[in-house]
Short mmCIF file of C-alpha atoms in Angstrom, two decimals:
data_model
loop_
_atom_site.label_atom_id
_atom_site.label_comp_id
_atom_site.label_asym_id
_atom_site.label_seq_id
_atom_site.Cartn_x
_atom_site.Cartn_y
_atom_site.Cartn_z
CA MET A 1 -40.08 23.50 77.25
CA PRO A 2 -41.32 21.54 80.23
CA GLY A 3 -39.02 20.84 83.09
CA ILE A 4 -36.61 22.92 85.08
CA LEU A 5 -35.23 25.89 83.20
CA THR A 6 -31.73 26.35 84.44
CA ALA A 7 -29.84 29.48 83.73
CA THR A 8 -27.77 28.02 80.93
CA LEU A 9 -30.58 26.41 79.01
CA ARG A 10 -31.92 29.46 77.25
CA PRO A 11 -28.55 30.86 76.15
CA TYR A 12 -27.52 27.35 75.08
CA LEU A 13 -30.56 26.95 72.88
CA ASN A 14 -30.16 30.42 71.48
CA ALA A 15 -26.55 29.78 70.66
CA VAL A 16 -27.44 26.52 68.94
CA ARG A 17 -30.21 28.20 67.01
CA ALA A 18 -27.98 31.02 65.85
CA THR A 19 -25.23 28.65 64.75
CA LEU A 20 -27.69 26.42 62.97
CA GLN A 21 -29.11 29.38 61.17
CA ALA A 22 -25.67 30.28 59.96
CA ALA A 23 -24.76 26.73 59.00
CA LEU A 24 -28.04 25.83 57.29
CA CYS A 25 -27.29 27.98 54.30
CA LEU A 26 -27.05 25.41 51.57
CA GLU A 27 -27.13 25.29 47.85
CA ASN A 28 -27.22 22.55 45.33
CA PHE A 29 -23.75 21.39 44.39
CA SER A 30 -23.07 18.39 42.19
CA SER A 31 -20.15 16.17 42.91
CA GLN A 32 -16.86 17.39 41.51
CA VAL A 33 -15.46 13.91 41.43
CA VAL A 34 -18.13 11.90 39.66
CA GLU A 35 -20.21 13.38 36.93
CA ARG A 36 -23.96 13.52 37.23
CA HIS A 37 -23.78 12.62 40.87
CA ASN A 38 -24.88 14.72 43.76
CA LYS A 39 -23.37 13.68 47.03
CA PRO A 40 -23.67 15.27 50.46
CA GLU A 41 -20.21 16.72 50.82
CA VAL A 42 -20.20 16.58 54.60
CA GLU A 43 -20.40 12.80 54.39
CA VAL A 44 -18.03 12.32 51.53
CA ARG A 45 -15.48 14.91 52.66
CA SER A 46 -13.55 14.59 49.46
CA SER A 47 -12.71 18.26 48.85
CA LYS A 48 -11.44 20.59 51.52
CA GLU A 49 -12.75 23.74 49.90
CA LEU A 50 -16.33 22.57 50.22
CA LEU A 51 -16.29 21.99 53.95
CA LEU A 52 -16.92 24.44 56.74
CA GLN A 53 -15.17 24.40 60.08
CA PRO A 54 -16.97 22.11 62.50
CA VAL A 55 -18.13 23.95 65.59
CA ILE A 56 -19.24 22.70 68.97
CA ILE A 57 -21.63 24.44 71.31
CA SER A 58 -21.52 23.00 74.78
CA ARG A 59 -23.67 23.60 77.79
CA ASN A 60 -21.46 21.52 80.05
CA ASP A 61 -19.12 18.67 79.40
CA LYS A 62 -21.95 16.17 79.03
CA GLU A 63 -24.28 18.08 76.75
CA LYS A 64 -23.13 19.50 73.49
CA VAL A 65 -24.00 19.90 69.87
CA LEU A 66 -21.55 19.47 67.02
CA ILE A 67 -22.42 21.15 63.74
CA GLU A 68 -20.48 20.22 60.64
CA GLY A 69 -21.42 22.09 57.54
CA SER A 70 -20.53 22.03 53.91
CA ILE A 71 -21.75 23.61 50.75
CA ASN A 72 -24.72 21.34 50.25
CA SER A 73 -25.22 19.42 53.45
CA VAL A 74 -25.11 19.76 57.20
CA ARG A 75 -24.57 17.23 59.93
CA VAL A 76 -25.81 17.94 63.44
CA SER A 77 -24.65 15.64 66.21
CA ILE A 78 -26.12 15.87 69.66
CA ALA A 79 -24.62 14.52 72.86
CA VAL A 80 -27.30 14.04 75.45
CA LYS A 81 -26.73 13.83 79.16
CA GLN A 82 -26.99 10.36 80.66
CA ALA A 83 -26.67 10.62 84.36
CA ASP A 84 -26.79 7.03 85.55
CA GLU A 85 -27.16 3.42 84.50
CA ILE A 86 -30.92 3.40 84.32
CA GLU A 87 -30.91 6.39 82.02
CA LYS A 88 -28.28 4.78 79.86
CA ILE A 89 -30.50 1.75 79.46
CA LEU A 90 -33.59 3.83 78.82
CA CYS A 91 -31.76 5.80 76.19
CA HIS A 92 -30.36 2.75 74.51
CA LYS A 93 -33.81 1.23 74.23
CA PHE A 94 -35.33 4.40 72.97
CA MET A 95 -32.69 4.91 70.39
CA ARG A 96 -33.05 1.42 69.03
CA PHE A 97 -36.68 2.25 68.63
CA MET A 98 -35.86 5.41 66.71
CA MET A 99 -33.28 3.64 64.60
CA MET A 100 -35.81 1.28 63.17
CA ARG A 101 -38.06 4.09 62.16
CA ALA A 102 -35.38 6.32 60.77
CA GLU A 103 -36.88 6.36 57.29
CA ASN A 104 -39.90 8.14 58.60
CA PHE A 105 -37.78 10.88 60.07
CA PHE A 106 -36.02 11.45 56.77
CA ILE A 107 -33.31 13.54 58.24
CA LEU A 108 -32.14 11.10 60.88
CA ARG A 109 -28.93 9.29 60.20
CA ARG A 110 -28.66 5.68 61.21
CA LYS A 111 -25.19 5.77 62.56
CA PRO A 112 -24.11 8.50 64.94
CA VAL A 113 -20.60 9.84 64.64
CA GLU A 114 -18.08 8.41 67.11
CA ASN A 115 -18.83 9.38 70.71
CA TRP A 116 -21.96 11.29 69.85
CA ASP A 117 -25.46 10.12 70.51
CA LEU A 118 -27.77 11.44 67.90
CA LEU A 119 -27.24 12.60 64.40
CA PHE A 120 -29.30 14.63 62.00
CA SER A 121 -28.33 15.15 58.43
CA HIS A 122 -29.73 17.47 55.83
CA HIS A 123 -28.75 17.51 52.20
CA GLN A 124 -29.77 20.20 49.76
CA LEU A 125 -30.75 18.65 46.48
CA PRO A 126 -31.61 20.22 43.20
CA HIS A 127 -35.29 20.50 42.60
CA GLY A 128 -37.10 20.30 39.34
CA ALA A 129 -37.56 17.72 36.71
CA ASP A 130 -34.18 16.14 36.81
CA VAL A 131 -34.19 15.18 40.46
CA GLN A 132 -35.19 11.65 39.67
CA ALA A 133 -32.55 11.27 37.03
CA GLN A 134 -29.91 12.46 39.42
CA ALA A 135 -31.42 10.43 42.20
CA GLY A 136 -30.95 7.36 40.10
CA GLY A 137 -27.25 7.66 40.55
CA LEU A 138 -27.51 9.34 43.87
CA ARG A 139 -29.79 7.07 45.74
CA HIS A 140 -27.13 5.47 47.88
CA PRO A 141 -24.36 7.98 48.26
CA LEU A 142 -22.83 5.99 51.04
CA HIS A 143 -22.56 3.02 48.74
CA GLY A 144 -20.68 5.07 46.20
CA GLY A 145 -23.71 5.99 44.18
CA ASP A 146 -22.89 3.66 41.37
CA ARG A 147 -26.37 2.49 40.70
CA GLN A 148 -27.19 4.49 37.68
CA GLY A 149 -30.83 4.36 36.93
CA ASP A 150 -31.62 2.17 39.86
CA GLN A 151 -34.81 3.70 41.07
CA ARG A 152 -35.68 1.20 43.72
CA ASP A 153 -34.96 2.23 47.21
CA GLU A 154 -32.76 -0.60 48.25
CA VAL A 155 -32.65 0.51 51.85
CA VAL A 156 -36.35 -0.05 52.24
CA CYS A 157 -36.19 -3.48 50.67
CA GLN A 158 -33.40 -4.62 52.88
CA ARG A 159 -35.00 -3.46 56.04
CA GLN A 160 -38.48 -4.80 55.77
CA GLY A 161 -39.13 -4.81 59.46
CA PRO A 162 -42.57 -5.40 60.92
CA TYR A 163 -43.38 -1.71 61.05
CA ARG A 164 -42.58 -0.83 57.49
CA ARG A 165 -45.96 -1.32 55.98
CA ARG A 166 -48.01 -0.01 58.81
CA GLY A 167 -46.06 3.15 59.20
CA VAL A 168 -45.23 4.30 62.67
CA PRO A 169 -47.84 3.03 65.10
CA GLN A 170 -49.80 5.59 67.02
CA LYS A 171 -48.28 4.96 70.39
CA CYS A 172 -44.81 5.26 68.97
CA LYS A 173 -45.62 8.71 67.68
CA SER A 174 -46.31 10.03 71.15
CA SER A 175 -43.02 8.78 72.46
CA CYS A 176 -41.32 10.48 69.58
CA MET A 177 -42.65 13.75 70.89
CA SER A 178 -41.15 13.14 74.29
CA PHE A 179 -37.78 12.85 72.60
CA PHE A 180 -37.36 16.56 72.97
CA SER A 181 -38.21 16.80 76.63
CA PRO A 182 -35.39 17.73 78.93
CA ARG A 183 -35.29 14.34 80.57
CA SER A 184 -32.10 12.78 79.48
CA PHE A 185 -32.17 9.93 77.06
CA LYS A 186 -29.37 8.31 75.27
CA PHE A 187 -30.08 7.91 71.63
CA TYR A 188 -28.26 5.42 69.65
CA LEU A 189 -29.28 5.54 66.06
CA THR A 190 -28.12 3.88 62.96
CA SER A 191 -29.72 4.98 59.74
CA MET A 192 -29.15 5.83 56.18
CA PHE A 193 -30.80 9.10 55.40
CA LEU A 194 -33.17 9.38 52.47
CA THR A 195 -31.75 12.25 50.56
CA SER A 196 -34.17 12.67 47.75
CA ALA A 197 -37.18 12.95 50.00
CA VAL A 198 -35.67 15.37 52.49
CA LEU A 199 -36.35 18.51 50.60
CA ARG A 200 -39.94 17.67 49.95
CA LYS A 201 -40.53 17.32 53.64
CA PHE A 202 -38.75 20.47 54.66
CA PRO A 203 -39.51 23.10 52.08
CA ASN A 204 -38.92 25.99 54.42
CA ILE A 205 -35.25 25.46 55.07
CA PRO A 206 -33.48 28.44 53.54
CA TYR A 207 -31.34 27.84 50.53
CA ALA A 208 -28.97 30.14 48.79
CA ASP A 209 -30.40 30.03 45.31
CA HIS A 210 -33.86 31.48 45.42
CA ASP A 211 -34.43 31.30 41.68
CA ARG A 212 -34.63 27.58 41.51
CA HIS A 213 -38.02 27.47 43.06
CA HIS A 214 -39.69 24.87 40.95
CA GLY A 215 -43.02 23.78 42.28
CA PHE A 216 -42.77 21.73 45.36
CA MET B 1 -5.68 -10.16 30.54
CA ALA B 2 -2.42 -9.34 28.91
CA LYS B 3 -0.38 -7.13 31.14
CA ASN B 4 1.31 -4.24 29.47
CA THR B 5 4.82 -5.56 29.30
CA LEU B 6 6.35 -2.12 29.11
CA SER B 7 6.92 -0.12 32.27
CA SER B 8 3.92 0.22 34.53
CA ARG B 9 5.43 2.93 36.69
CA PHE B 10 2.75 5.33 35.58
CA ARG B 11 0.28 3.40 37.66
CA LYS B 12 1.94 4.57 40.83
CA LEU B 13 1.37 8.22 40.01
CA ASP B 14 -1.52 10.03 41.60
CA ILE B 15 -2.60 12.35 38.85
CA ASP B 16 -5.06 14.17 41.06
CA GLU B 17 -2.07 15.82 42.65
CA PHE B 18 -1.15 17.42 39.37
CA ASP B 19 -4.59 18.68 38.54
CA GLU B 20 -4.24 22.43 38.13
CA ASN B 21 -7.71 23.05 39.51
CA LYS B 22 -6.96 21.28 42.73
CA PHE B 23 -7.59 23.40 45.77
CA VAL B 24 -4.62 24.22 47.97
CA ASP B 25 -4.92 26.22 51.11
CA ASP B 26 -2.67 29.21 50.72
CA HIS B 27 0.00 28.86 53.34
CA ASP B 28 0.68 32.24 54.74
CA GLU B 29 3.75 31.85 56.86
CA ALA B 30 3.82 35.58 57.18
CA VAL B 31 4.17 37.43 60.46
CA ASP B 32 4.10 34.73 63.06
CA ASN B 33 1.90 36.02 65.82
CA GLN B 34 2.85 34.34 68.99
CA GLY B 35 -0.37 34.96 70.79
CA PRO B 36 -0.94 37.29 73.71
CA ASP B 37 1.55 37.79 76.47
CA ALA B 38 0.74 35.61 79.43
CA THR B 39 2.54 37.36 82.27
CA GLU B 40 1.19 40.79 81.51
CA ILE B 41 -2.33 39.51 81.26
CA ASP B 42 -1.99 37.56 84.47
CA ASN B 43 -1.01 40.73 86.26
CA LEU B 44 -3.91 42.62 84.84
CA ILE B 45 -6.36 39.97 85.88
CA ARG B 46 -4.91 39.91 89.35
CA ILE B 47 -5.43 43.61 89.86
CA GLY B 48 -8.88 43.26 88.41
CA ASP B 49 -8.42 45.25 85.22
CA THR B 50 -10.23 42.76 83.08
CA MET B 51 -11.01 45.24 80.34
CA THR B 52 -7.39 45.91 79.48
CA ALA B 53 -6.56 42.25 79.81
CA PHE B 54 -9.31 41.56 77.34
CA GLN B 55 -8.00 44.10 74.84
CA LEU B 56 -4.52 42.69 75.15
CA ALA B 57 -5.64 39.12 74.84
CA LEU B 58 -7.26 39.77 71.51
CA ARG B 59 -4.15 41.23 70.02
CA ASN B 60 -1.68 39.04 68.11
CA PRO B 61 -3.88 36.08 67.40
CA PRO B 62 -1.89 33.08 66.20
CA LEU B 63 -3.83 32.72 63.00
CA ASN B 64 -1.07 31.86 60.60
CA THR B 65 0.97 29.32 62.48
CA LYS B 66 0.43 25.62 62.18
CA ASN B 67 1.90 24.89 65.57
CA PRO B 68 -0.86 23.60 67.83
CA ALA B 69 1.09 24.40 70.99
CA ILE B 70 1.04 28.11 70.23
CA LYS B 71 -2.65 28.01 69.49
CA GLU B 72 -3.38 26.10 72.69
CA ARG B 73 -1.43 28.60 74.70
CA ALA B 74 -3.19 31.55 73.19
CA LEU B 75 -6.54 29.88 73.67
CA ALA B 76 -5.83 29.17 77.32
CA ILE B 77 -4.90 32.79 77.96
CA VAL B 78 -7.96 34.16 76.23
CA LEU B 79 -10.23 31.74 78.05
CA ARG B 80 -8.76 32.77 81.37
CA VAL B 81 -9.58 36.35 80.58
CA LEU B 82 -13.09 35.54 79.40
CA THR B 83 -13.93 33.48 82.44
CA SER B 84 -12.68 36.15 84.80
CA PHE B 85 -15.30 38.58 83.58
CA LYS B 86 -18.44 39.34 85.52
CA SER B 87 -21.70 39.03 83.60
CA SER B 88 -22.40 42.73 83.76
CA ASP B 89 -19.03 43.64 82.27
CA ILE B 90 -19.38 41.51 79.18
CA GLU B 91 -21.52 43.87 77.19
CA PRO B 92 -19.30 46.96 77.37
CA ALA B 93 -16.30 44.79 76.55
CA VAL B 94 -17.94 43.51 73.39
CA LYS B 95 -19.10 46.98 72.42
CA SER B 96 -15.54 48.20 72.55
CA LEU B 97 -14.47 45.88 69.76
CA ASP B 98 -14.47 46.57 66.07
CA ARG B 99 -15.84 44.21 63.43
CA SER B 100 -12.76 42.04 63.10
CA GLY B 101 -12.39 41.99 66.87
CA VAL B 102 -15.89 40.59 67.22
CA ASP B 103 -15.09 37.92 64.62
CA LEU B 104 -11.96 36.98 66.48
CA LEU B 105 -13.85 36.86 69.75
CA MET B 106 -16.40 34.52 68.20
CA LYS B 107 -13.61 32.24 67.02
CA TYR B 108 -12.21 32.04 70.51
CA ILE B 109 -15.66 31.43 71.96
CA TYR B 110 -16.28 28.47 69.71
CA ARG B 111 -12.83 27.09 70.43
CA GLY B 112 -13.57 27.50 74.09
CA PHE B 113 -16.73 25.44 73.74
CA GLU B 114 -14.72 22.49 72.57
CA LYS B 115 -13.25 21.86 75.98
CA PRO B 116 -15.94 22.60 78.54
CA SER B 117 -14.61 22.77 82.06
CA ASP B 118 -16.33 23.70 85.34
CA ASN B 119 -18.31 26.73 84.58
CA SER B 120 -16.59 27.86 81.46
CA SER B 121 -19.50 26.96 79.23
CA ALA B 122 -21.94 29.05 81.19
CA ILE B 123 -19.88 32.20 80.89
CA LEU B 124 -19.01 31.41 77.30
CA LEU B 125 -22.68 31.15 76.49
CA GLN B 126 -23.17 34.64 77.83
CA TRP B 127 -20.25 35.89 75.78
CA HIS B 128 -21.74 34.20 72.75
CA GLU B 129 -25.06 35.89 73.31
CA LYS B 130 -23.54 39.34 73.58
CA ALA B 131 -21.14 38.85 70.71
CA PHE B 132 -23.96 37.56 68.54
CA ALA B 133 -26.03 40.63 69.37
CA VAL B 134 -23.22 42.83 68.07
CA GLY B 135 -21.83 40.71 65.27
CA GLY B 136 -24.97 39.06 64.02
CA LEU B 137 -25.15 35.95 61.90
CA GLY B 138 -22.28 37.25 59.80
CA SER B 139 -19.80 36.79 62.59
CA ILE B 140 -20.84 33.16 62.99
CA VAL B 141 -20.64 32.56 59.26
CA ARG B 142 -17.16 34.03 59.24
CA VAL B 143 -16.15 31.59 61.94
CA LEU B 144 -17.54 28.68 59.96
CA THR B 145 -15.91 29.65 56.71
CA ALA B 146 -12.56 30.84 58.03
CA ARG B 147 -9.63 28.94 56.62
CA LYS B 148 -7.30 30.28 59.27
CA THR B 149 -8.53 29.14 62.65
CA VAL B 150 -7.35 30.64 65.85
#
């Protein structure tokens, strides 16, 4: 990584990586409450037995990562250091930028959890022929998923901003890369994550059930 | 719509409570471990015998109690011991633990991360690294899935 490598950075990143590796062990799990629905349990939080203990890894009191896991989904919240006013403003602007393009990230959540800056979400879905059928009911888990058979992605229709059709413009892509530089930014994102597309974009995330390897 | 003119008391019942498949955490109010002994550990730290203090601190973890005060107290004691270690002493300390000791240490480390203060995170990160080297991913998974937190 570019920038100054302080003594705590490497152990911090290693600790986060190890914890993520442990937490990102997901399997498909349909909702126990509503039949034929598949909800990310870490968002719904309806059943205690499906949730893992949330853990925090902190480098100092300003920078930490919160990892909440469950049986089929994981939520990663990142608190980024903002040292002064100008950085706060920079971060705010940058995060608004990211928020509008959250669909293209697929795993970015629009709304960060209270007091955290940036939120990633990953949901393990079933793969195979019946994904679409389940996705019909599943498409908007945060709306309660009661749109059986509604295949349109309502999120996209509602948020037809100027960038939707063109995709992310080239210059925006390069600033997305600088997201991960050690300069501090504050990210303020609101998004609804696209659950059905996540798995197709990230086929190499480990999952518990190796048999269900239908063609990707 | 015609209201059912007979008693509607049944509507106030929450039948999910009576579902026999409903998950309940088993409450084990068994031996109530009060956490390590503060005075003894303080003495040991003062004379510099961090190793023994460490062994003592990891005994009697307050796993079963629901009282947050006891857990806070135990956590504070353990953190004091962990932060008083020098970097070079961490590895032999971790090696001296057995499997469940490493798991318990990991639990305390993650609890310690929740309240970062001064330099505690830096030393905790080193503890994490060494404990991970010994315990592996399994120790982290056992922290995540534990129903009884320290």
